[in-house]
Amino acid sequence: MAQQNHNMLEVSGLKKRFGDDIVLDGVDLTVSRGEVVVILGSSGCGKSTLLRCINGLESVDEGSIRIDGEEVAVGSRSLTRLRQKIGMVFQSYDLFPHKNILDNITLAPVKVQKRSKQEARAQAEQLLRRVGLWEKRKAYPRELSGGQKQRVAIVRALCLNPEIMLFDEVTAALDPEMVREVLDVMLELAQGGMTMLIVTHEMQFARAVADRIVFLDEGKVLENLPAEEFFENPRTQRAKDFLQTFEFKKQ
Amino acid sequence: MKYLDWNFITKYAPLYAEAAKLTVFIAFWGILLAFAVGVICSAALYYKVPVLRRIIQAYIELSRNTPLLVQLFFLYFGLPNIGIVWSGETCAIIGIAFLGGSYMTETLRSGLESIDKIQEESAASLGLNKWLTMKEIIFPQAMAISVPGICANVIFLIKETSVVSGIALADLMYVAKDLIGLYYKTDESLTMLVIAYLIILLPVSIIATLLERRMRHAGFGN
């Protein structure tokens, strides 16, 4: 197939301002098919904005974003179609509170992708079983724990058969015991060959899951290295300082 | 204290029943239209549609800050001057819709605006277009939140129909005034009037309470 020649995601020269604030200042980033890239950086460095731009939730001021060779353009007709190639999971639980778990998952496959109810349900069942939540299919989001909600949110995105998954600090709002169950699902996905772009503050997880680390600071890519190399031997002082903040030593 | 004239009451009760039908008829269609106006206008406000939004805001101010009776006079006595002649019933229904539309708009708008932005974004990220997002995600949640307000509007509008007697429609209020004028049986006429309104409104009020309780029980919140 011709499209195999494209990178799954290509971001080039991306600039984004909010008023006078420059949030993204010329970001270049490529993610190839099957690759897992983790974006690190302190709060306010533009990580979330980058993901939102990729998904077309924010318009960009300069530069371009291509998914599978196709330009992401806010407000264009192709955007809705393109978004089906992108699965996104947000930090805050974003399930639809008035629909039960199964309806949350099958809504877009049925209404947007025009798939049959039975077929969408079958896939939902398979995915829910995989994350251990099939028995919760009739429950409403309010009856689930934070970790369960995030697993459902992942399943909901997966049910559209996306080609790349974006995760925006999906465990940041969770109780510590619940972080694990969500990260395990993501690890399994990565091992299954899913292309993933992950924003997280879980360093150990990042190290375990990532093929490559992109370190953002003040809207610029400071480092773009294979994961081991980044953690063992970061190039910039800024990245060293950043990693230092996650280390605890007895005084 | 003198006793009520029961002969009078039994004799004229059917008149009230007849009038109640008109009251319910006007209220039903007026409120249905008002709700439709509310849905359309609140969506336009929610999406901040240029120009239309200003027009709707002007409409809301005009509708809420003028008495229904004046609005009815305008429709019934004013419009014929420019060649628009509507029956009393039509004027009454449109009058209720005109007044109720603005109340419904404001109630629904506050419901729409109370829905977290993340709902719209996650719907968008799933590929839902604006229409599907509104229909499947935003509107149902906004409706649930708006239920108490909508119920209050419905009860308010049913009561407001009492002014349609001002354009010579034989509703409950009209019948009561008529009987008082004819027979001077003030106590009987007004007692029957109160009871007639209660018969119409109490069931509505009970349904509203049940609906509110159900919605609260459903309590979508995460």
Short mmCIF file of C-alpha atoms in Angstrom, two decimals:
data_model
loop_
_atom_site.label_atom_id
_atom_site.label_comp_id
_atom_site.label_asym_id
_atom_site.label_seq_id
_atom_site.Cartn_x
_atom_site.Cartn_y
_atom_site.Cartn_z
CA MET A 1 0.00 0.00 0.00
CA ALA A 2 1.21 3.44 -0.88
CA GLN A 3 0.28 4.93 2.47
CA GLN A 4 2.80 2.68 4.18
CA ASN A 5 5.46 5.09 3.02
CA HIS A 6 4.13 7.83 5.24
CA ASN A 7 5.00 8.24 8.83
CA MET A 8 1.96 7.73 11.02
CA LEU A 9 2.38 11.23 12.37
CA GLU A 10 4.41 14.11 11.09
CA VAL A 11 4.50 17.41 12.88
CA SER A 12 6.67 20.10 11.39
CA GLY A 13 7.40 23.65 12.48
CA LEU A 14 4.30 23.71 14.67
CA LYS A 15 3.61 27.04 16.35
CA LYS A 16 0.73 27.84 18.64
CA ARG A 17 0.01 31.02 20.55
CA PHE A 18 -2.62 31.83 23.13
CA GLY A 19 -2.71 35.60 22.98
CA ASP A 20 0.86 36.70 23.65
CA ASP A 21 1.87 33.34 25.11
CA ILE A 22 3.83 31.18 22.72
CA VAL A 23 2.87 27.67 23.79
CA LEU A 24 4.44 25.72 20.96
CA ASP A 25 7.45 27.26 19.31
CA GLY A 26 8.36 25.33 16.21
CA VAL A 27 7.82 21.70 17.20
CA ASP A 28 9.02 18.95 14.87
CA LEU A 29 8.00 15.41 15.63
CA THR A 30 7.54 12.21 13.71
CA VAL A 31 6.04 8.99 14.90
CA SER A 32 6.35 5.99 12.65
CA ARG A 33 3.91 3.13 12.48
CA GLY A 34 3.97 0.95 15.59
CA GLU A 35 6.18 3.32 17.50
CA VAL A 36 5.49 4.43 21.07
CA VAL A 37 6.63 7.96 21.82
CA VAL A 38 6.37 9.51 25.25
CA ILE A 39 6.39 13.27 25.63
CA LEU A 40 7.90 14.53 28.86
CA GLY A 41 8.23 18.00 30.25
CA SER A 42 7.17 20.12 33.19
CA SER A 43 3.68 21.59 33.50
CA GLY A 44 2.93 24.28 30.99
CA CYS A 45 5.60 23.19 28.51
CA GLY A 46 2.98 22.62 25.83
CA LYS A 47 2.57 18.84 25.99
CA SER A 48 -1.20 18.83 26.21
CA THR A 49 -1.55 21.59 23.65
CA LEU A 50 0.52 19.55 21.23
CA LEU A 51 -1.82 16.58 21.58
CA ARG A 52 -4.86 18.82 21.23
CA CYS A 53 -3.44 20.31 18.05
CA ILE A 54 -2.80 16.86 16.62
CA ASN A 55 -6.40 15.94 17.24
CA GLY A 56 -7.65 19.19 15.72
CA LEU A 57 -9.11 20.48 18.99
CA GLU A 58 -6.88 23.54 18.69
CA SER A 59 -6.08 25.37 15.51
CA VAL A 60 -2.41 25.88 14.74
CA ASP A 61 -0.80 29.21 13.93
CA GLU A 62 2.07 27.94 11.83
CA GLY A 63 3.43 24.65 10.61
CA SER A 64 1.66 21.46 9.71
CA ILE A 65 0.41 18.22 11.18
CA ARG A 66 -0.04 15.16 9.03
CA ILE A 67 -1.67 11.93 10.04
CA ASP A 68 -0.83 9.13 7.66
CA GLY A 69 0.13 11.74 5.08
CA GLU A 70 -3.08 13.72 5.42
CA GLU A 71 -3.14 17.26 6.79
CA VAL A 72 -5.08 17.96 9.98
CA ALA A 73 -7.03 21.13 9.26
CA VAL A 74 -9.38 22.55 11.88
CA GLY A 75 -12.84 23.20 10.50
CA SER A 76 -12.34 21.12 7.37
CA ARG A 77 -14.69 18.35 6.33
CA SER A 78 -11.90 15.83 6.30
CA LEU A 79 -11.25 16.42 10.00
CA THR A 80 -14.13 14.24 11.25
CA ARG A 81 -12.92 11.43 9.01
CA LEU A 82 -9.31 11.94 10.02
CA ARG A 83 -10.22 11.91 13.70
CA GLN A 84 -11.42 8.36 13.37
CA LYS A 85 -7.82 7.42 12.74
CA ILE A 86 -6.87 9.12 15.99
CA GLY A 87 -7.98 7.79 19.35
CA MET A 88 -7.66 10.22 22.21
CA VAL A 89 -7.98 9.73 25.94
CA PHE A 90 -8.11 12.79 28.17
CA GLN A 91 -6.92 13.47 31.68
CA SER A 92 -10.35 14.12 33.13
CA TYR A 93 -12.81 11.29 32.80
CA ASP A 94 -14.65 12.23 29.68
CA LEU A 95 -17.21 9.44 29.43
CA PHE A 96 -20.76 10.48 28.59
CA PRO A 97 -22.53 10.37 31.98
CA HIS A 98 -26.00 9.81 30.54
CA LYS A 99 -25.07 6.70 28.60
CA ASN A 100 -24.10 3.34 29.99
CA ILE A 101 -20.69 1.86 29.35
CA LEU A 102 -21.68 -0.14 26.30
CA ASP A 103 -23.51 2.83 24.73
CA ASN A 104 -20.53 5.06 25.45
CA ILE A 105 -18.36 2.69 23.47
CA THR A 106 -20.67 1.87 20.56
CA LEU A 107 -22.03 5.38 19.97
CA ALA A 108 -19.34 6.55 17.56
CA PRO A 109 -18.85 3.23 15.73
CA VAL A 110 -22.59 3.11 15.01
CA LYS A 111 -23.41 6.79 14.45
CA VAL A 112 -20.18 7.96 12.86
CA GLN A 113 -18.72 4.89 11.19
CA LYS A 114 -22.18 3.54 10.32
CA ARG A 115 -21.30 0.07 11.49
CA SER A 116 -24.02 -2.33 12.53
CA LYS A 117 -25.02 -2.44 16.19
CA GLN A 118 -24.22 -6.14 16.50
CA GLU A 119 -20.79 -5.78 15.01
CA ALA A 120 -19.91 -2.75 17.18
CA ARG A 121 -21.19 -4.57 20.26
CA ALA A 122 -19.15 -7.62 19.43
CA GLN A 123 -15.99 -5.57 19.22
CA ALA A 124 -16.91 -3.68 22.39
CA GLU A 125 -17.39 -7.00 24.17
CA GLN A 126 -14.03 -8.27 23.05
CA LEU A 127 -12.29 -5.06 24.14
CA LEU A 128 -14.15 -4.80 27.45
CA ARG A 129 -13.26 -8.39 28.28
CA ARG A 130 -9.66 -7.60 27.55
CA VAL A 131 -9.64 -4.81 30.16
CA GLY A 132 -11.75 -6.86 32.56
CA LEU A 133 -14.85 -4.68 32.50
CA TRP A 134 -17.39 -6.66 30.50
CA GLU A 135 -19.56 -7.23 33.57
CA LYS A 136 -19.79 -3.43 33.94
CA ARG A 137 -21.28 -2.90 30.47
CA LYS A 138 -24.70 -1.88 31.80
CA ALA A 139 -23.31 0.40 34.49
CA TYR A 140 -23.24 4.18 34.21
CA PRO A 141 -19.94 6.05 34.42
CA ARG A 142 -20.77 7.39 37.90
CA GLU A 143 -20.80 3.81 39.21
CA LEU A 144 -17.21 3.21 38.13
CA SER A 145 -13.95 4.08 39.82
CA GLY A 146 -11.58 6.52 38.17
CA GLY A 147 -9.34 3.75 36.92
CA GLN A 148 -12.26 1.83 35.49
CA LYS A 149 -13.52 4.96 33.74
CA GLN A 150 -10.17 5.54 32.11
CA ARG A 151 -10.03 1.93 30.93
CA VAL A 152 -13.47 2.38 29.40
CA ALA A 153 -12.31 5.62 27.78
CA ILE A 154 -9.42 3.71 26.22
CA VAL A 155 -11.75 0.99 24.99
CA ARG A 156 -14.10 3.62 23.59
CA ALA A 157 -11.28 5.13 21.55
CA LEU A 158 -10.04 1.70 20.45
CA CYS A 159 -13.45 0.62 19.23
CA LEU A 160 -13.08 3.04 16.31
CA ASN A 161 -10.03 1.06 15.20
CA PRO A 162 -7.73 4.09 15.29
CA GLU A 163 -4.29 3.96 13.78
CA ILE A 164 -2.71 6.11 16.45
CA MET A 165 -3.64 6.63 20.09
CA LEU A 166 -3.03 9.85 21.99
CA PHE A 167 -2.95 9.77 25.78
CA ASP A 168 -3.04 13.07 27.64
CA GLU A 169 -1.95 12.47 31.25
CA VAL A 170 -4.58 9.80 31.61
CA THR A 171 -3.49 8.78 35.10
CA ALA A 172 -2.89 12.25 36.51
CA ALA A 173 -6.30 12.49 38.18
CA LEU A 174 -6.33 8.94 39.54
CA ASP A 175 -5.75 7.59 43.01
CA PRO A 176 -2.34 5.91 43.15
CA GLU A 177 -3.73 2.36 43.38
CA MET A 178 -5.71 2.89 40.21
CA VAL A 179 -2.84 4.13 38.12
CA ARG A 180 -1.47 0.64 37.65
CA GLU A 181 -4.54 -0.91 36.05
CA VAL A 182 -4.66 1.85 33.44
CA LEU A 183 -0.97 1.75 32.67
CA ASP A 184 -1.12 -2.04 32.29
CA VAL A 185 -3.75 -1.65 29.59
CA MET A 186 -1.54 0.87 27.81
CA LEU A 187 1.50 -1.37 28.06
CA GLU A 188 -0.45 -4.24 26.58
CA LEU A 189 -1.58 -2.00 23.73
CA ALA A 190 1.99 -0.94 23.04
CA GLN A 191 3.11 -4.55 22.98
CA GLY A 192 0.31 -5.26 20.53
CA GLY A 193 1.93 -2.88 18.07
CA MET A 194 -0.32 0.17 18.45
CA THR A 195 1.20 3.49 17.46
CA MET A 196 1.04 5.67 20.55
CA LEU A 197 1.85 9.19 21.62
CA ILE A 198 1.73 9.52 25.37
CA VAL A 199 1.98 12.47 27.71
CA THR A 200 2.66 11.30 31.24
CA HIS A 201 4.39 12.08 34.49
CA GLU A 202 4.90 8.42 35.38
CA MET A 203 8.63 8.10 34.76
CA GLN A 204 8.95 4.37 35.33
CA PHE A 205 6.05 3.74 33.04
CA ALA A 206 7.52 6.03 30.41
CA ARG A 207 10.74 4.11 30.54
CA ALA A 208 8.97 0.79 30.26
CA VAL A 209 6.63 1.68 27.43
CA ALA A 210 8.49 4.16 25.25
CA ASP A 211 10.58 3.53 22.19
CA ARG A 212 11.48 7.16 22.13
CA ILE A 213 11.26 10.11 24.49
CA VAL A 214 10.55 13.64 23.37
CA PHE A 215 11.42 16.23 25.97
CA LEU A 216 9.57 19.52 25.62
CA ASP A 217 10.50 22.75 27.32
CA GLU A 218 8.89 26.14 26.77
CA GLY A 219 7.29 24.94 23.57
CA LYS A 220 10.47 23.56 22.03
CA VAL A 221 11.71 20.02 21.56
CA LEU A 222 14.91 19.88 23.62
CA GLU A 223 15.55 16.18 23.31
CA ASN A 224 14.36 13.46 20.99
CA LEU A 225 16.12 10.25 21.96
CA PRO A 226 15.63 6.51 22.28
CA ALA A 227 14.09 5.94 25.73
CA GLU A 228 17.05 4.25 27.43
CA GLU A 229 19.42 6.87 26.16
CA PHE A 230 17.27 9.69 27.44
CA PHE A 231 17.03 8.27 30.93
CA GLU A 232 20.67 7.20 31.13
CA ASN A 233 22.28 10.05 29.40
CA PRO A 234 20.16 13.11 28.69
CA ARG A 235 21.92 15.68 26.52
CA THR A 236 20.67 18.93 28.02
CA GLN A 237 21.03 20.31 31.51
CA ARG A 238 17.30 21.12 31.49
CA ALA A 239 16.42 17.45 30.99
CA LYS A 240 18.90 16.41 33.67
CA ASP A 241 17.29 18.82 36.12
CA PHE A 242 13.88 17.56 35.14
CA LEU A 243 14.78 13.92 35.73
CA GLN A 244 16.45 14.88 39.00
CA THR A 245 13.11 16.08 40.40
CA PHE A 246 11.82 12.50 40.26
CA GLU A 247 14.71 11.10 42.30
CA PHE A 248 14.62 10.86 46.04
CA LYS A 249 17.69 10.31 48.14
CA LYS A 250 18.12 10.25 51.88
CA GLN A 251 19.59 13.54 52.95
CA MET B 1 -70.60 32.66 57.09
CA LYS B 2 -73.14 31.93 54.46
CA TYR B 3 -73.35 28.62 52.66
CA LEU B 4 -72.49 28.14 49.02
CA ASP B 5 -75.37 27.76 46.56
CA TRP B 6 -74.93 24.14 45.49
CA ASN B 7 -77.68 24.34 42.88
CA PHE B 8 -75.80 27.13 41.20
CA ILE B 9 -72.57 25.14 41.33
CA THR B 10 -74.02 21.97 39.82
CA LYS B 11 -75.82 23.98 37.19
CA TYR B 12 -72.77 25.83 35.96
CA ALA B 13 -70.02 23.29 36.54
CA PRO B 14 -70.34 22.03 32.93
CA LEU B 15 -69.51 25.55 31.75
CA TYR B 16 -66.25 25.33 33.67
CA ALA B 17 -65.51 21.93 32.20
CA GLU B 18 -66.00 23.38 28.73
CA ALA B 19 -63.81 26.37 29.53
CA ALA B 20 -61.16 24.12 31.06
CA LYS B 21 -60.88 22.34 27.73
CA LEU B 22 -60.05 25.66 26.04
CA THR B 23 -57.55 26.56 28.76
CA VAL B 24 -55.81 23.19 28.38
CA PHE B 25 -55.92 23.43 24.59
CA ILE B 26 -54.26 26.85 24.55
CA ALA B 27 -51.76 25.89 27.23
CA PHE B 28 -50.81 22.63 25.53
CA TRP B 29 -50.09 24.06 22.09
CA GLY B 30 -48.67 27.30 23.45
CA ILE B 31 -46.23 25.45 25.71
CA LEU B 32 -45.27 22.97 23.00
CA LEU B 33 -44.46 25.85 20.65
CA ALA B 34 -42.68 27.71 23.44
CA PHE B 35 -40.51 24.68 24.03
CA ALA B 36 -39.68 24.42 20.32
CA VAL B 37 -38.77 28.12 20.30
CA GLY B 38 -36.66 27.52 23.40
CA VAL B 39 -34.76 24.61 21.85
CA ILE B 40 -33.94 26.53 18.68
CA CYS B 41 -33.07 29.82 20.37
CA SER B 42 -30.99 28.26 23.15
CA ALA B 43 -28.98 26.27 20.59
CA ALA B 44 -28.36 29.47 18.59
CA LEU B 45 -27.22 31.24 21.76
CA TYR B 46 -25.09 28.28 22.78
CA TYR B 47 -23.28 28.28 19.43
CA LYS B 48 -23.11 32.09 19.50
CA VAL B 49 -24.52 32.34 15.98
CA PRO B 50 -23.70 35.87 14.82
CA VAL B 51 -26.59 38.30 14.20
CA LEU B 52 -29.21 35.68 15.10
CA ARG B 53 -27.87 35.73 18.62
CA ARG B 54 -28.50 39.50 18.90
CA ILE B 55 -31.99 39.12 17.50
CA ILE B 56 -32.78 36.40 20.04
CA GLN B 57 -31.44 38.51 22.89
CA ALA B 58 -33.66 41.38 21.79
CA TYR B 59 -36.61 39.00 21.55
CA ILE B 60 -35.97 37.71 25.07
CA GLU B 61 -35.90 41.22 26.50
CA LEU B 62 -39.06 42.22 24.64
CA SER B 63 -40.90 39.06 25.59
CA ARG B 64 -39.97 39.00 29.26
CA ASN B 65 -40.40 42.68 29.93
CA THR B 66 -43.87 43.17 28.52
CA PRO B 67 -47.06 41.77 30.07
CA LEU B 68 -48.74 38.89 28.26
CA LEU B 69 -51.99 40.86 28.10
CA VAL B 70 -50.25 43.63 26.18
CA GLN B 71 -48.68 41.06 23.85
CA LEU B 72 -52.13 39.56 23.23
CA PHE B 73 -53.68 42.97 22.55
CA PHE B 74 -50.95 43.60 20.04
CA LEU B 75 -51.62 40.28 18.28
CA TYR B 76 -55.40 40.49 18.44
CA PHE B 77 -56.11 44.18 17.94
CA GLY B 78 -52.86 45.43 16.44
CA LEU B 79 -51.99 42.96 13.71
CA PRO B 80 -55.31 43.34 11.81
CA ASN B 81 -54.18 46.91 11.05
CA ILE B 82 -51.44 45.48 8.85
CA GLY B 83 -53.74 42.88 7.39
CA ILE B 84 -52.95 39.93 9.65
CA VAL B 85 -56.16 38.64 11.17
CA TRP B 86 -55.87 35.68 13.51
CA SER B 87 -58.57 33.99 15.55
CA GLY B 88 -58.57 34.49 19.30
CA GLU B 89 -57.29 30.95 19.84
CA THR B 90 -54.41 31.44 17.43
CA CYS B 91 -53.47 34.72 19.10
CA ALA B 92 -53.61 33.09 22.51
CA ILE B 93 -51.41 30.15 21.47
CA ILE B 94 -48.91 32.41 19.75
CA GLY B 95 -48.96 34.78 22.70
CA ILE B 96 -48.16 31.96 25.13
CA ALA B 97 -45.46 30.67 22.77
CA PHE B 98 -43.99 34.17 22.46
CA LEU B 99 -43.87 34.67 26.21
CA GLY B 100 -42.92 31.09 27.10
CA GLY B 101 -40.31 30.88 24.34
CA SER B 102 -38.03 33.32 26.09
CA TYR B 103 -38.37 31.59 29.45
CA MET B 104 -37.70 28.21 27.88
CA THR B 105 -34.73 29.65 25.99
CA GLU B 106 -33.12 30.97 29.15
CA THR B 107 -33.77 27.75 31.08
CA LEU B 108 -32.34 25.54 28.33
CA ARG B 109 -29.44 27.87 27.66
CA SER B 110 -28.28 27.69 31.27
CA GLY B 111 -28.62 23.91 31.05
CA LEU B 112 -26.53 23.78 27.87
CA GLU B 113 -23.89 26.03 29.31
CA SER B 114 -23.56 23.95 32.45
CA ILE B 115 -22.27 20.98 30.44
CA ASP B 116 -18.53 20.62 30.75
CA LYS B 117 -16.54 21.57 27.63
CA ILE B 118 -14.71 18.23 27.82
CA GLN B 119 -17.93 16.50 26.76
CA GLU B 120 -17.91 18.38 23.48
CA GLU B 121 -14.22 17.74 22.98
CA SER B 122 -14.38 14.04 23.65
CA ALA B 123 -17.36 13.77 21.30
CA ALA B 124 -15.33 15.63 18.67
CA SER B 125 -12.34 13.38 19.23
CA LEU B 126 -14.60 10.39 18.52
CA GLY B 127 -15.48 11.94 15.18
CA LEU B 128 -18.98 13.14 16.07
CA ASN B 129 -19.97 16.22 14.10
CA LYS B 130 -21.67 19.25 15.67
CA TRP B 131 -25.17 17.98 15.09
CA LEU B 132 -24.53 14.52 16.53
CA THR B 133 -22.68 16.04 19.47
CA MET B 134 -25.63 18.28 20.27
CA LYS B 135 -28.26 15.59 19.74
CA GLU B 136 -26.52 12.69 21.46
CA ILE B 137 -24.31 14.30 24.06
CA ILE B 138 -25.02 17.90 24.99
CA PHE B 139 -28.78 18.21 24.66
CA PRO B 140 -29.80 15.11 26.65
CA GLN B 141 -27.60 16.16 29.55
CA ALA B 142 -28.78 19.77 29.38
CA MET B 143 -32.41 18.61 29.33
CA ALA B 144 -31.93 16.57 32.49
CA ILE B 145 -30.44 19.57 34.23
CA SER B 146 -33.17 21.87 32.93
CA VAL B 147 -36.10 19.72 34.05
CA PRO B 148 -36.93 21.66 37.23
CA GLY B 149 -36.78 24.96 35.35
CA ILE B 150 -38.89 23.66 32.48
CA CYS B 151 -41.51 22.32 34.89
CA ALA B 152 -41.68 25.68 36.65
CA ASN B 153 -42.14 27.36 33.25
CA VAL B 154 -44.91 24.97 32.29
CA ILE B 155 -46.87 25.67 35.47
CA PHE B 156 -46.27 29.39 35.12
CA LEU B 157 -47.50 29.38 31.51
CA ILE B 158 -50.63 27.39 32.30
CA LYS B 159 -51.52 30.01 34.89
CA GLU B 160 -50.70 32.80 32.45
CA THR B 161 -53.42 31.52 30.11
CA SER B 162 -55.89 33.17 32.48
CA VAL B 163 -55.28 36.48 30.72
CA VAL B 164 -56.61 35.25 27.38
CA SER B 165 -60.06 36.21 28.64
CA GLY B 166 -58.79 39.71 27.81
CA ILE B 167 -59.22 38.96 24.11
CA ALA B 168 -62.71 37.51 24.61
CA LEU B 169 -61.78 33.84 24.75
CA ALA B 170 -64.11 31.81 26.94
CA ASP B 171 -61.49 30.24 29.15
CA LEU B 172 -61.90 29.51 32.87
CA MET B 173 -61.25 33.06 33.96
CA TYR B 174 -63.73 34.40 31.41
CA VAL B 175 -66.49 32.05 32.57
CA ALA B 176 -65.96 32.99 36.21
CA LYS B 177 -66.07 36.72 35.47
CA ASP B 178 -69.10 36.18 33.30
CA LEU B 179 -71.02 34.31 35.99
CA ILE B 180 -70.15 36.93 38.59
CA GLY B 181 -71.36 39.64 36.27
CA LEU B 182 -74.59 37.87 35.45
CA TYR B 183 -75.65 36.41 38.82
CA TYR B 184 -73.41 38.08 41.35
CA LYS B 185 -72.55 34.64 42.77
CA THR B 186 -69.02 35.69 43.54
CA ASP B 187 -68.14 33.01 46.13
CA GLU B 188 -69.45 30.12 44.07
CA SER B 189 -67.93 31.33 40.82
CA LEU B 190 -64.49 31.96 42.28
CA THR B 191 -64.47 28.73 44.31
CA MET B 192 -65.20 26.79 41.16
CA LEU B 193 -62.50 28.75 39.34
CA VAL B 194 -59.89 27.90 41.97
CA ILE B 195 -60.90 24.24 41.96
CA ALA B 196 -60.81 24.09 38.16
CA TYR B 197 -57.26 25.45 38.06
CA LEU B 198 -56.20 23.07 40.79
CA ILE B 199 -57.64 20.11 38.87
CA ILE B 200 -55.53 21.12 35.89
CA LEU B 201 -52.38 22.12 37.73
CA LEU B 202 -52.05 19.63 40.58
CA PRO B 203 -51.42 16.64 38.28
CA VAL B 204 -48.90 18.72 36.32
CA SER B 205 -47.22 19.68 39.55
CA ILE B 206 -47.11 16.08 40.78
CA ILE B 207 -45.67 14.86 37.48
CA ALA B 208 -43.08 17.64 37.68
CA THR B 209 -42.05 16.56 41.17
CA LEU B 210 -41.73 12.94 40.11
CA LEU B 211 -39.74 13.92 37.05
CA GLU B 212 -37.40 16.07 39.10
CA ARG B 213 -36.88 13.32 41.63
CA ARG B 214 -36.15 10.86 38.86
CA MET B 215 -33.65 13.22 37.29
CA ARG B 216 -31.98 13.90 40.60
CA HIS B 217 -31.84 10.19 41.23
CA ALA B 218 -30.30 9.67 37.84
CA GLY B 219 -27.75 12.30 38.94
CA PHE B 220 -25.42 11.93 36.00
CA GLY B 221 -22.51 13.74 37.60
CA ASN B 222 -19.25 11.84 37.60
#
